[in-house]
PDB file of C-alpha atoms in Angstrom:
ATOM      1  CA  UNK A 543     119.509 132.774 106.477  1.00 42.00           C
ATOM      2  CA  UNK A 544     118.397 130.499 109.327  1.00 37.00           C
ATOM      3  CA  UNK A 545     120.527 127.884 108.491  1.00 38.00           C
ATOM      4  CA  UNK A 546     123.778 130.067 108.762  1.00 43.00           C
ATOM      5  CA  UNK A 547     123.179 130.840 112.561  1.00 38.00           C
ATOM      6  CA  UNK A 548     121.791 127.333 112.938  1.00 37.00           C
ATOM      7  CA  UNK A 549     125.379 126.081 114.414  1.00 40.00           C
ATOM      8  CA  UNK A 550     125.637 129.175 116.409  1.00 34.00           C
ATOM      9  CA  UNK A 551     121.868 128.484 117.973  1.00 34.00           C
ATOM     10  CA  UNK A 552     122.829 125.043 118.806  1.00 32.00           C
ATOM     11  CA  UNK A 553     125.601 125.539 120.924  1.00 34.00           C
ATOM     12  CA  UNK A 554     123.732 128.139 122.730  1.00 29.00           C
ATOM     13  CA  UNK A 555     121.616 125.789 123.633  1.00 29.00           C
ATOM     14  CA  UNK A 556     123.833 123.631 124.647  1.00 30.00           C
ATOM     15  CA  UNK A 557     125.241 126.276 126.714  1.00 30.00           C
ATOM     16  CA  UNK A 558     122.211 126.407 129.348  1.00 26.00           C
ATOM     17  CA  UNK A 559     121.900 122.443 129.705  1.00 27.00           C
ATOM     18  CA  UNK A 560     123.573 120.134 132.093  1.00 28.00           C
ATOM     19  CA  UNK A 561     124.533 117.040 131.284  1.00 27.00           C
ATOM     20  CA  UNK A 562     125.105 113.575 133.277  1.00 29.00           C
ATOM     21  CA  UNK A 563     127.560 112.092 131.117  1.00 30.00           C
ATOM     22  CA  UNK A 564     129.352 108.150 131.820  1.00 33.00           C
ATOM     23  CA  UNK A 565     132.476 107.506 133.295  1.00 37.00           C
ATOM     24  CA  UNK A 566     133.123 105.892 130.231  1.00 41.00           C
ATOM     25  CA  UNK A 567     131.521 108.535 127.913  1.00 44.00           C
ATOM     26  CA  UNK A 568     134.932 108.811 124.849  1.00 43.00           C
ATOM     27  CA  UNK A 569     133.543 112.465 124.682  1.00 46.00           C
ATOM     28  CA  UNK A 570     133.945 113.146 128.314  1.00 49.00           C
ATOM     29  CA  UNK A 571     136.237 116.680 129.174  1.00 49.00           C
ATOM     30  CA  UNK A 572     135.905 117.611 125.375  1.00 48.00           C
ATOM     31  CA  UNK A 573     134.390 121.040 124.253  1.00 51.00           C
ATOM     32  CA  UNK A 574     133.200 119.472 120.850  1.00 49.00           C
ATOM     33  CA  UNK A 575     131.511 115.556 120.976  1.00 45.00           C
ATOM     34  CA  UNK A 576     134.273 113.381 118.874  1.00 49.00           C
ATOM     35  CA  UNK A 577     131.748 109.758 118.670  1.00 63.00           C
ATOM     36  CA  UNK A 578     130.391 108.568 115.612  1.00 73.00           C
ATOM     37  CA  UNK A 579     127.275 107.563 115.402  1.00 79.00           C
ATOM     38  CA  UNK A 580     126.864 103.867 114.410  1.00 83.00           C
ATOM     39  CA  UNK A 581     123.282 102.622 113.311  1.00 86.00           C
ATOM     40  CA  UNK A 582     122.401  99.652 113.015  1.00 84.00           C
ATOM     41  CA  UNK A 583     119.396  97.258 110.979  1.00 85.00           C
ATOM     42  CA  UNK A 584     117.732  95.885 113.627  1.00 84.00           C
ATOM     43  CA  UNK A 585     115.133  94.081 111.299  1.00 82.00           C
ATOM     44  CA  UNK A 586     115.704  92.017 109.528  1.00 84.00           C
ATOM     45  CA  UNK A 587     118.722  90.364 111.158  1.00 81.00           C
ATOM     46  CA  UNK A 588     119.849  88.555 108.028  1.00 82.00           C
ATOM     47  CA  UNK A 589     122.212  90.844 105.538  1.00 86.00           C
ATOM     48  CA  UNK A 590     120.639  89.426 102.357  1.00 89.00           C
ATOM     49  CA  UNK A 591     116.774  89.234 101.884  1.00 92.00           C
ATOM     50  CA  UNK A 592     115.412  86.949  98.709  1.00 93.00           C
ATOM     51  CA  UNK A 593     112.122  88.263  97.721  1.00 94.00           C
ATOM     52  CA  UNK A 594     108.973  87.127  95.650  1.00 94.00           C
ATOM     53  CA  UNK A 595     107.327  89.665  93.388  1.00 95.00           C
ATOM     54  CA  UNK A 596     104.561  91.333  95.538  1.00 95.00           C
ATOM     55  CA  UNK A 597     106.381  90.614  98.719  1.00 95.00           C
ATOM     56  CA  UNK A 598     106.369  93.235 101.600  1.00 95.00           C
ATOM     57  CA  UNK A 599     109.317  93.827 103.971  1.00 92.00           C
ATOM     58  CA  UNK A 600     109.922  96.179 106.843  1.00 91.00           C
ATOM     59  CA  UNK A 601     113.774  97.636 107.099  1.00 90.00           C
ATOM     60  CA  UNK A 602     114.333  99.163 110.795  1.00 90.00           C
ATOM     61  CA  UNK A 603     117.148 101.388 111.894  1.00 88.00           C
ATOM     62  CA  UNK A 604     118.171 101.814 115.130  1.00 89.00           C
ATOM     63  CA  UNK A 605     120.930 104.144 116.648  1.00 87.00           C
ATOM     64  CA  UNK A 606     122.024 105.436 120.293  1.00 84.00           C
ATOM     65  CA  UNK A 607     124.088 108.940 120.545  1.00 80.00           C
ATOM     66  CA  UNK A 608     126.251 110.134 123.845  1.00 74.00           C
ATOM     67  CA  UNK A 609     126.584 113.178 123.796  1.00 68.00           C
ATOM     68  CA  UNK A 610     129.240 114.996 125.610  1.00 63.00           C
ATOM     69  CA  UNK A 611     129.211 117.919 128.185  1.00 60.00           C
ATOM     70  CA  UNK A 612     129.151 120.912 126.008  1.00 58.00           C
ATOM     71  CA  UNK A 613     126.426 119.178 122.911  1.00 62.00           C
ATOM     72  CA  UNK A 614     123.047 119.115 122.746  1.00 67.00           C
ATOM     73  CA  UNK A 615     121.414 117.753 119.793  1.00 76.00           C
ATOM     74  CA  UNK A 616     118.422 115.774 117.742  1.00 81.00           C
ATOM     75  CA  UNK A 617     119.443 112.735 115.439  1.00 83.00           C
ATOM     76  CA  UNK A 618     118.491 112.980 112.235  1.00 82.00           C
ATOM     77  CA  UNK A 619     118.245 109.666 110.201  1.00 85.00           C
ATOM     78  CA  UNK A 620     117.278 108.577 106.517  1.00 84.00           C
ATOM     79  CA  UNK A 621     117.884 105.449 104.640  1.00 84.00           C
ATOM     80  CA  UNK A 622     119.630 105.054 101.609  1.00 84.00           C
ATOM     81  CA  UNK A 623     119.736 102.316  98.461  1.00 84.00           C
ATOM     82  CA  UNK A 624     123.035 102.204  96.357  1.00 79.00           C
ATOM     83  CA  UNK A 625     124.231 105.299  97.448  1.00 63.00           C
ATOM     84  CA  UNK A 626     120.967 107.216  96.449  1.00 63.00           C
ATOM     85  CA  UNK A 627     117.954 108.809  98.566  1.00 59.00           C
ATOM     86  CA  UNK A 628     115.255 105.919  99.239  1.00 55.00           C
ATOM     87  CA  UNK A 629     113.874 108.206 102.537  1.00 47.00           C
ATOM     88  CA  UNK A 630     110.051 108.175 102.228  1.00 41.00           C
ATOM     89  CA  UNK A 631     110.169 111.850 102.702  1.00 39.00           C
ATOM     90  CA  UNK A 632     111.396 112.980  99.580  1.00 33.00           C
ATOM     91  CA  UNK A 633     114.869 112.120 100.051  1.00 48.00           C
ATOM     92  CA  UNK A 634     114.949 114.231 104.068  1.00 57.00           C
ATOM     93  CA  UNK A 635     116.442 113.497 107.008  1.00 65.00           C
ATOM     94  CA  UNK A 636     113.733 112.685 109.653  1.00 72.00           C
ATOM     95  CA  UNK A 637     114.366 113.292 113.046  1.00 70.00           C
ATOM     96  CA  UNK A 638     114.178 113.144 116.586  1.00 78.00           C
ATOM     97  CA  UNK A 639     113.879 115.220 119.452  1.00 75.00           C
ATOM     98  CA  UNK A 640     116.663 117.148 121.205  1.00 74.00           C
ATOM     99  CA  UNK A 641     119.263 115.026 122.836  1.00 74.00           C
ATOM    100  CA  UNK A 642     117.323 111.907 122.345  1.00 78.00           C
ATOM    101  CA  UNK A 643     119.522 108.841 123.587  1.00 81.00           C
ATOM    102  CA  UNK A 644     118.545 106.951 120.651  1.00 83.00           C
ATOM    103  CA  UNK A 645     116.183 107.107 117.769  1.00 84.00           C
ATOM    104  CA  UNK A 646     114.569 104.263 115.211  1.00 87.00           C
ATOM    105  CA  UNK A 647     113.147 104.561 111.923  1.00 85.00           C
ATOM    106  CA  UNK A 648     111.838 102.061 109.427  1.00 86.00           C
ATOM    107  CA  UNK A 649     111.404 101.611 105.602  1.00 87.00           C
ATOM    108  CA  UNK A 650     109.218  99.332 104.058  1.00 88.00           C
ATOM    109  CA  UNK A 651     109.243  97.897 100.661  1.00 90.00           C
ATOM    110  CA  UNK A 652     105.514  97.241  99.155  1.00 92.00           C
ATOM    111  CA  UNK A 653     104.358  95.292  96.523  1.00 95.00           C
ATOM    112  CA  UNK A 654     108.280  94.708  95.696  1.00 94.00           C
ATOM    113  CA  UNK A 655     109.575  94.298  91.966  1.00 94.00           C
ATOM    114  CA  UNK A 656     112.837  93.655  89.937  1.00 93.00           C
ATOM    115  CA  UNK A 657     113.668  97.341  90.004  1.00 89.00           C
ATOM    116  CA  UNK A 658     113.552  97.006  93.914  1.00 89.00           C
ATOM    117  CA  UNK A 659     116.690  95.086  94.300  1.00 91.00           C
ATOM    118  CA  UNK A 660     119.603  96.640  95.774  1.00 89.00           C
ATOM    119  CA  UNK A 661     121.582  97.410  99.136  1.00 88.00           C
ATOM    120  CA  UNK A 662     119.589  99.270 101.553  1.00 88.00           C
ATOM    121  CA  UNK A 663     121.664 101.019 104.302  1.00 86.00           C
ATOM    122  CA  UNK A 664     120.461 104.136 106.930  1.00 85.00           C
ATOM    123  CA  UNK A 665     122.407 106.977 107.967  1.00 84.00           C
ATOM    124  CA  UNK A 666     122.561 108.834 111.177  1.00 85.00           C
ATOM    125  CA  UNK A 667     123.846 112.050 111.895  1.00 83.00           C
ATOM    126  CA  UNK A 668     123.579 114.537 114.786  1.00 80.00           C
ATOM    127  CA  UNK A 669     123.274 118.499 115.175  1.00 78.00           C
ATOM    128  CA  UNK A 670     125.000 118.474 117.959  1.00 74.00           C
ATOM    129  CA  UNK A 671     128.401 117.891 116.305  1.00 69.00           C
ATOM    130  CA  UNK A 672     128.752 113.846 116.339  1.00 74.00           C
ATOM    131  CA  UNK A 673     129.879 112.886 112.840  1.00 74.00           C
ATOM    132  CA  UNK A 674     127.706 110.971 110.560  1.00 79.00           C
ATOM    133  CA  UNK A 675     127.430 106.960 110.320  1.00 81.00           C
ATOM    134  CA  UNK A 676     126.319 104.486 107.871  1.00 81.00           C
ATOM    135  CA  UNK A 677     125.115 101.277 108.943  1.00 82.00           C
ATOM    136  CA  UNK A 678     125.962  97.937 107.066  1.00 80.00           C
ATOM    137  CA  UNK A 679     123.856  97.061 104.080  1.00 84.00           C
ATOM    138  CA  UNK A 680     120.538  95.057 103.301  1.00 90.00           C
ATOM    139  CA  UNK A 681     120.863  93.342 100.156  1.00 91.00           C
ATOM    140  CA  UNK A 682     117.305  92.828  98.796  1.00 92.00           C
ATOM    141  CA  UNK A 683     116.966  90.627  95.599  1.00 94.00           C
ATOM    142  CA  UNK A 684     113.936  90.395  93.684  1.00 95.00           C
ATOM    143  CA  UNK A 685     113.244  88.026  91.036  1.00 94.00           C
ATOM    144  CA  UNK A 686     110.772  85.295  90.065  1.00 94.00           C
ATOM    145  CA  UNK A 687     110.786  81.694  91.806  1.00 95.00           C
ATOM    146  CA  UNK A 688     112.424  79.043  90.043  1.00 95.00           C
ATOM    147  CA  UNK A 689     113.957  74.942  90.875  1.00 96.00           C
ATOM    148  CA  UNK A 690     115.300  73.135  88.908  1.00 96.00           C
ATOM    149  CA  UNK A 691     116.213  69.534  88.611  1.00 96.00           C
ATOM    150  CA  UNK A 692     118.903  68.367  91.290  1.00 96.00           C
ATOM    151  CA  UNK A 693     122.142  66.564  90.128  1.00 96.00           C
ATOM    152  CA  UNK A 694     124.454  64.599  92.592  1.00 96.00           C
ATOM    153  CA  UNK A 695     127.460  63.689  92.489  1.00 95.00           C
ATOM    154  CA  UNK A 696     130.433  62.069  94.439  1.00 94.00           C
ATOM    155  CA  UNK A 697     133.745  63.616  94.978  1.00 93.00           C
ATOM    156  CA  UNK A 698     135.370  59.694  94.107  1.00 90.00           C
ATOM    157  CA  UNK A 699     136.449  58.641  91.321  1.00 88.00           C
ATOM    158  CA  UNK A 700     134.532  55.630  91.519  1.00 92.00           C
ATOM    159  CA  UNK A 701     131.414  55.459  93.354  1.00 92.00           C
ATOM    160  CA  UNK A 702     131.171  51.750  92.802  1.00 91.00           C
ATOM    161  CA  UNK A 703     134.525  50.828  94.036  1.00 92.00           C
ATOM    162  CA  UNK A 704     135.299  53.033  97.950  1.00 93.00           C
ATOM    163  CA  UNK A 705     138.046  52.029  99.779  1.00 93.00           C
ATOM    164  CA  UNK A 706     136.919  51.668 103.483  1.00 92.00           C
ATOM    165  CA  UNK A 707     137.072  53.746 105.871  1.00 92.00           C
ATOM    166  CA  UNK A 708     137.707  56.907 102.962  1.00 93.00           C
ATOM    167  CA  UNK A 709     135.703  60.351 103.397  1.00 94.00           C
ATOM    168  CA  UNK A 710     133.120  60.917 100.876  1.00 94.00           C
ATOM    169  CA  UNK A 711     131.243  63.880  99.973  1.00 94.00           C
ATOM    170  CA  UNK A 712     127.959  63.769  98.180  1.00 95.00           C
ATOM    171  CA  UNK A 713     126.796  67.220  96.741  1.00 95.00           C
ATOM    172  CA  UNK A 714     123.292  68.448  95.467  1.00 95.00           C
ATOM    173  CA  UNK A 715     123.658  71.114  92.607  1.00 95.00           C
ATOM    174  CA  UNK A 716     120.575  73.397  91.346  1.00 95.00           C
ATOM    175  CA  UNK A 717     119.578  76.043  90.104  1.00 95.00           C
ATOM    176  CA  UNK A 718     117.088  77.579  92.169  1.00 95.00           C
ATOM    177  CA  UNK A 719     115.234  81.031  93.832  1.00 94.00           C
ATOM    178  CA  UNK A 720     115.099  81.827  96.544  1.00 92.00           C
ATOM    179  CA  UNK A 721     117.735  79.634  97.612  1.00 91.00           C
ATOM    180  CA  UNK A 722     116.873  75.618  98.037  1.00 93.00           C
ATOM    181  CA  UNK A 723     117.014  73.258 101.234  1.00 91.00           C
ATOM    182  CA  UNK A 724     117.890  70.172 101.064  1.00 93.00           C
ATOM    183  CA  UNK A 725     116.974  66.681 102.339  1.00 91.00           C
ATOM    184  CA  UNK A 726     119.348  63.975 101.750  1.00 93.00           C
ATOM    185  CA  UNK A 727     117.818  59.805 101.388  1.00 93.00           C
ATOM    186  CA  UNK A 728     119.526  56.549 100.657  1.00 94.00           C
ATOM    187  CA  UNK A 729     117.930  53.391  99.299  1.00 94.00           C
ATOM    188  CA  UNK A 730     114.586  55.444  99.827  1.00 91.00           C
ATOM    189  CA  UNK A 731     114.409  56.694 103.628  1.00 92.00           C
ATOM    190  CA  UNK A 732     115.520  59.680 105.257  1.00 89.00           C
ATOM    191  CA  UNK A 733     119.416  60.265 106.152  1.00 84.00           C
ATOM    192  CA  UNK A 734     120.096  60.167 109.460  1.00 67.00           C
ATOM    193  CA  UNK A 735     120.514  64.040 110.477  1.00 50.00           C
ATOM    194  CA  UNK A 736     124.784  62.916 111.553  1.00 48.00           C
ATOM    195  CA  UNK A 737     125.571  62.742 107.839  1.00 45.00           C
ATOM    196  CA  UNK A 738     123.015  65.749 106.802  1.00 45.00           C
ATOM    197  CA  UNK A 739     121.716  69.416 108.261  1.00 52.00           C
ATOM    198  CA  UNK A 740     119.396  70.344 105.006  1.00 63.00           C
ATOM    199  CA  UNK A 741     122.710  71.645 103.588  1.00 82.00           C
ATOM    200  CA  UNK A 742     123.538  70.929  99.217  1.00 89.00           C
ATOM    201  CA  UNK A 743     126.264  68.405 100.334  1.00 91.00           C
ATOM    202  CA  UNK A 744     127.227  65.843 103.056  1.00 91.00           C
ATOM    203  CA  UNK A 745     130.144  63.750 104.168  1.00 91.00           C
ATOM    204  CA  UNK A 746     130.189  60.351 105.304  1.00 92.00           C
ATOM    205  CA  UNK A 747     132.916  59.864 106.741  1.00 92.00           C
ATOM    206  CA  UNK A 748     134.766  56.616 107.169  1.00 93.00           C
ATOM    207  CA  UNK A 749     132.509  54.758 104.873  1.00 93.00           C
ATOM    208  CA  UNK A 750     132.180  51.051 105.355  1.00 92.00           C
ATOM    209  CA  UNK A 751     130.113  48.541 103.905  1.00 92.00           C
ATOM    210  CA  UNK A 752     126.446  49.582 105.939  1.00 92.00           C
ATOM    211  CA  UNK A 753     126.895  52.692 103.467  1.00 93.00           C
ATOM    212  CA  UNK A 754     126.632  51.274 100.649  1.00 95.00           C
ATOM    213  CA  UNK A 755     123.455  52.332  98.890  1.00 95.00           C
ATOM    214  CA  UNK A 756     121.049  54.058  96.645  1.00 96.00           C
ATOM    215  CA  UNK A 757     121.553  57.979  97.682  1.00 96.00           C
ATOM    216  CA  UNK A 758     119.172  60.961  96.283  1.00 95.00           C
ATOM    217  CA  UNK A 759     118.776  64.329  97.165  1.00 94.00           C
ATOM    218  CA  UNK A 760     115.578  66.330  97.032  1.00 94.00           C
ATOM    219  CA  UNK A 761     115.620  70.234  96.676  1.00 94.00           C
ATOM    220  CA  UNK A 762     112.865  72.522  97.740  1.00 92.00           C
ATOM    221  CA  UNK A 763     111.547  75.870  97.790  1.00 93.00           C
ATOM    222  CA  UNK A 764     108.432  77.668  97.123  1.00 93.00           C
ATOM    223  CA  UNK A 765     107.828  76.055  94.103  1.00 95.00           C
ATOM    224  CA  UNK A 766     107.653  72.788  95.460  1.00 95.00           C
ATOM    225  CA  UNK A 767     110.426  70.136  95.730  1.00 95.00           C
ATOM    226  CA  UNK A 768     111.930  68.090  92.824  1.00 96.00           C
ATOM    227  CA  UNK A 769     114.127  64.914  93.354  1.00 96.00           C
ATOM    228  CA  UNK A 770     117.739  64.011  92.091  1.00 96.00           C
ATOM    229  CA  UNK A 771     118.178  60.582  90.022  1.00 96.00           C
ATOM    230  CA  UNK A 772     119.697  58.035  92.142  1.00 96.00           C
ATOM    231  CA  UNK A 773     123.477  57.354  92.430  1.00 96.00           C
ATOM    232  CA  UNK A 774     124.776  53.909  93.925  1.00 96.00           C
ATOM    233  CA  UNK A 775     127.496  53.589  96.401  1.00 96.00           C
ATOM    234  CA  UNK A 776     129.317  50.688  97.079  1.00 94.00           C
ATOM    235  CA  UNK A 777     132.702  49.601  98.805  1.00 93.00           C
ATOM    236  CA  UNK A 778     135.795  48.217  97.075  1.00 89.00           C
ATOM    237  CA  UNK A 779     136.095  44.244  97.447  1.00 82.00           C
ATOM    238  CA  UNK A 780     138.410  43.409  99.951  1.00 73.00           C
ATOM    239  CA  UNK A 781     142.185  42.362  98.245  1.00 67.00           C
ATOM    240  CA  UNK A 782     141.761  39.204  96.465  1.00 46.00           C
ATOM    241  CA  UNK A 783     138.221  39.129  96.838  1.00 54.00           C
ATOM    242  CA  UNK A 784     135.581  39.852  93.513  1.00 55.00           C
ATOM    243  CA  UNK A 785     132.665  42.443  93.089  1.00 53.00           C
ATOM    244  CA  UNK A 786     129.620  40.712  93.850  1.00 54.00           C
ATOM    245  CA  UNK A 787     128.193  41.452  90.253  1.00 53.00           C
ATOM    246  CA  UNK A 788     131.344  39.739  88.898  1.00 48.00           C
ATOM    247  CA  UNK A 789     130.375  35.982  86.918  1.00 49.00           C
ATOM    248  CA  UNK A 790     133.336  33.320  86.521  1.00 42.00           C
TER     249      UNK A 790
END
């Protein structure tokens, strides 16, 4: 029965309140608010989250509301993981008080396991009238830790034979979780950082004969780091000229 004059109480409260709303307020000179509310993750920044087994992770929510002159209202907020009730309430809305200008809330994932993964998201709504918003999705994956093996390869069709000054591009393949970094080395030392950035491929670009080399790539994660096998590039003899592994 309450909840059928619920609407009715609100904008009687509303009624007896004044409001200091911005010149820029989109509800401004309306009887009825007409913003949506727009959450947004806060924590973690990044939109996809690769988790160990047992890992813990904090989600947080935050959103702001404006109301306009004639609303009054609390924002109520729950989160949400494909499409179905993951609020630590049983499934309701918490909230906060009466015309709050904004409101946070927070999930955390404990202990985490396969059946965890999915896309998290948090929804806010307000009783006074603003219409409901999602925020954009956390996509947490959970799955055991794995690296394989590295493989490199060139994008020439003969590593032992480059024309000068051509583009190449070496690339690191793996199969790996959570996702590998990279170091790139030639005949045994560290590449300067100008051909890599920790990335599964680089370019050298213009490649003349102070290129020519041993190259490797090493992948790591958390299980440790494993190293490619080595692949040899060299520059194609200059016209007339013979490879240097060439015997007349």
């Amino acid at each position: 029965m309450f909840l059928r004059f619920l609407p009715i109480f609100v904008f009687f409260l509303a009624s007896l309140v004044q409001y200091t709303v911005a010149d820029d307020d989109p509800c401004r000179g309306s009887q009825y608010p007409c913003e949506v509310l727009k959450p947004w993750v806060s924590s973690p920044r990044q939109r996809s989250l690769e988790l160990l087994p047992g890992d813990n992770v904090t989600l947080r929510c935050d959103v702001e509301q404006h109301l306009g002159r004639n609303a009054a209202g609390a924002i109520w907020m729950a989160w949400y993981k494909d499409n179905t009730t993951a609020s630590v309430r049983l499934g309701r809305f918490i909230y906060s008080e009466k015309n709050a200008p904004n409101f946070t809330t927070s999930y955390t994932l404990s202990n985490v396991r396969r059946h965890d993964s999915g896309t998290f998201i948090c929804q806010a709504k307000s009783t006074g009238n603003l219409r409901k918003g999602n925020s954009t999705g956390v996509h947490v994956m959970v799955a055991e830790p794995q690296l394989e093996t590295p493989n490199i390869t060139a994008d020439t069709r003969d590593p032992d034979s480059i024309d000068l000054g051509a583009n190449v591009t070496l690339r690191c393949e793996t199969l790996a979780y959570p996702h590998a970094l990279f170091n790139w080395t030639k005949d045994g030392r560290d590449v300067s950082t100008n051909h890599s950035r920790a990335t599964d491929h680089m370019t050298i670009r213009g490649f003349s004969q102070s290129d020519e080399g041993l190259y490797s790539c090493v992948a790591w994660n958390v299980m440790g780091e494993k190293w490619s096998l080595q692949l040899q590039l060299k520059a194609k003899p200059p016209d007339g000229g013979l490879p240097d592994n060439m015997i007349i």
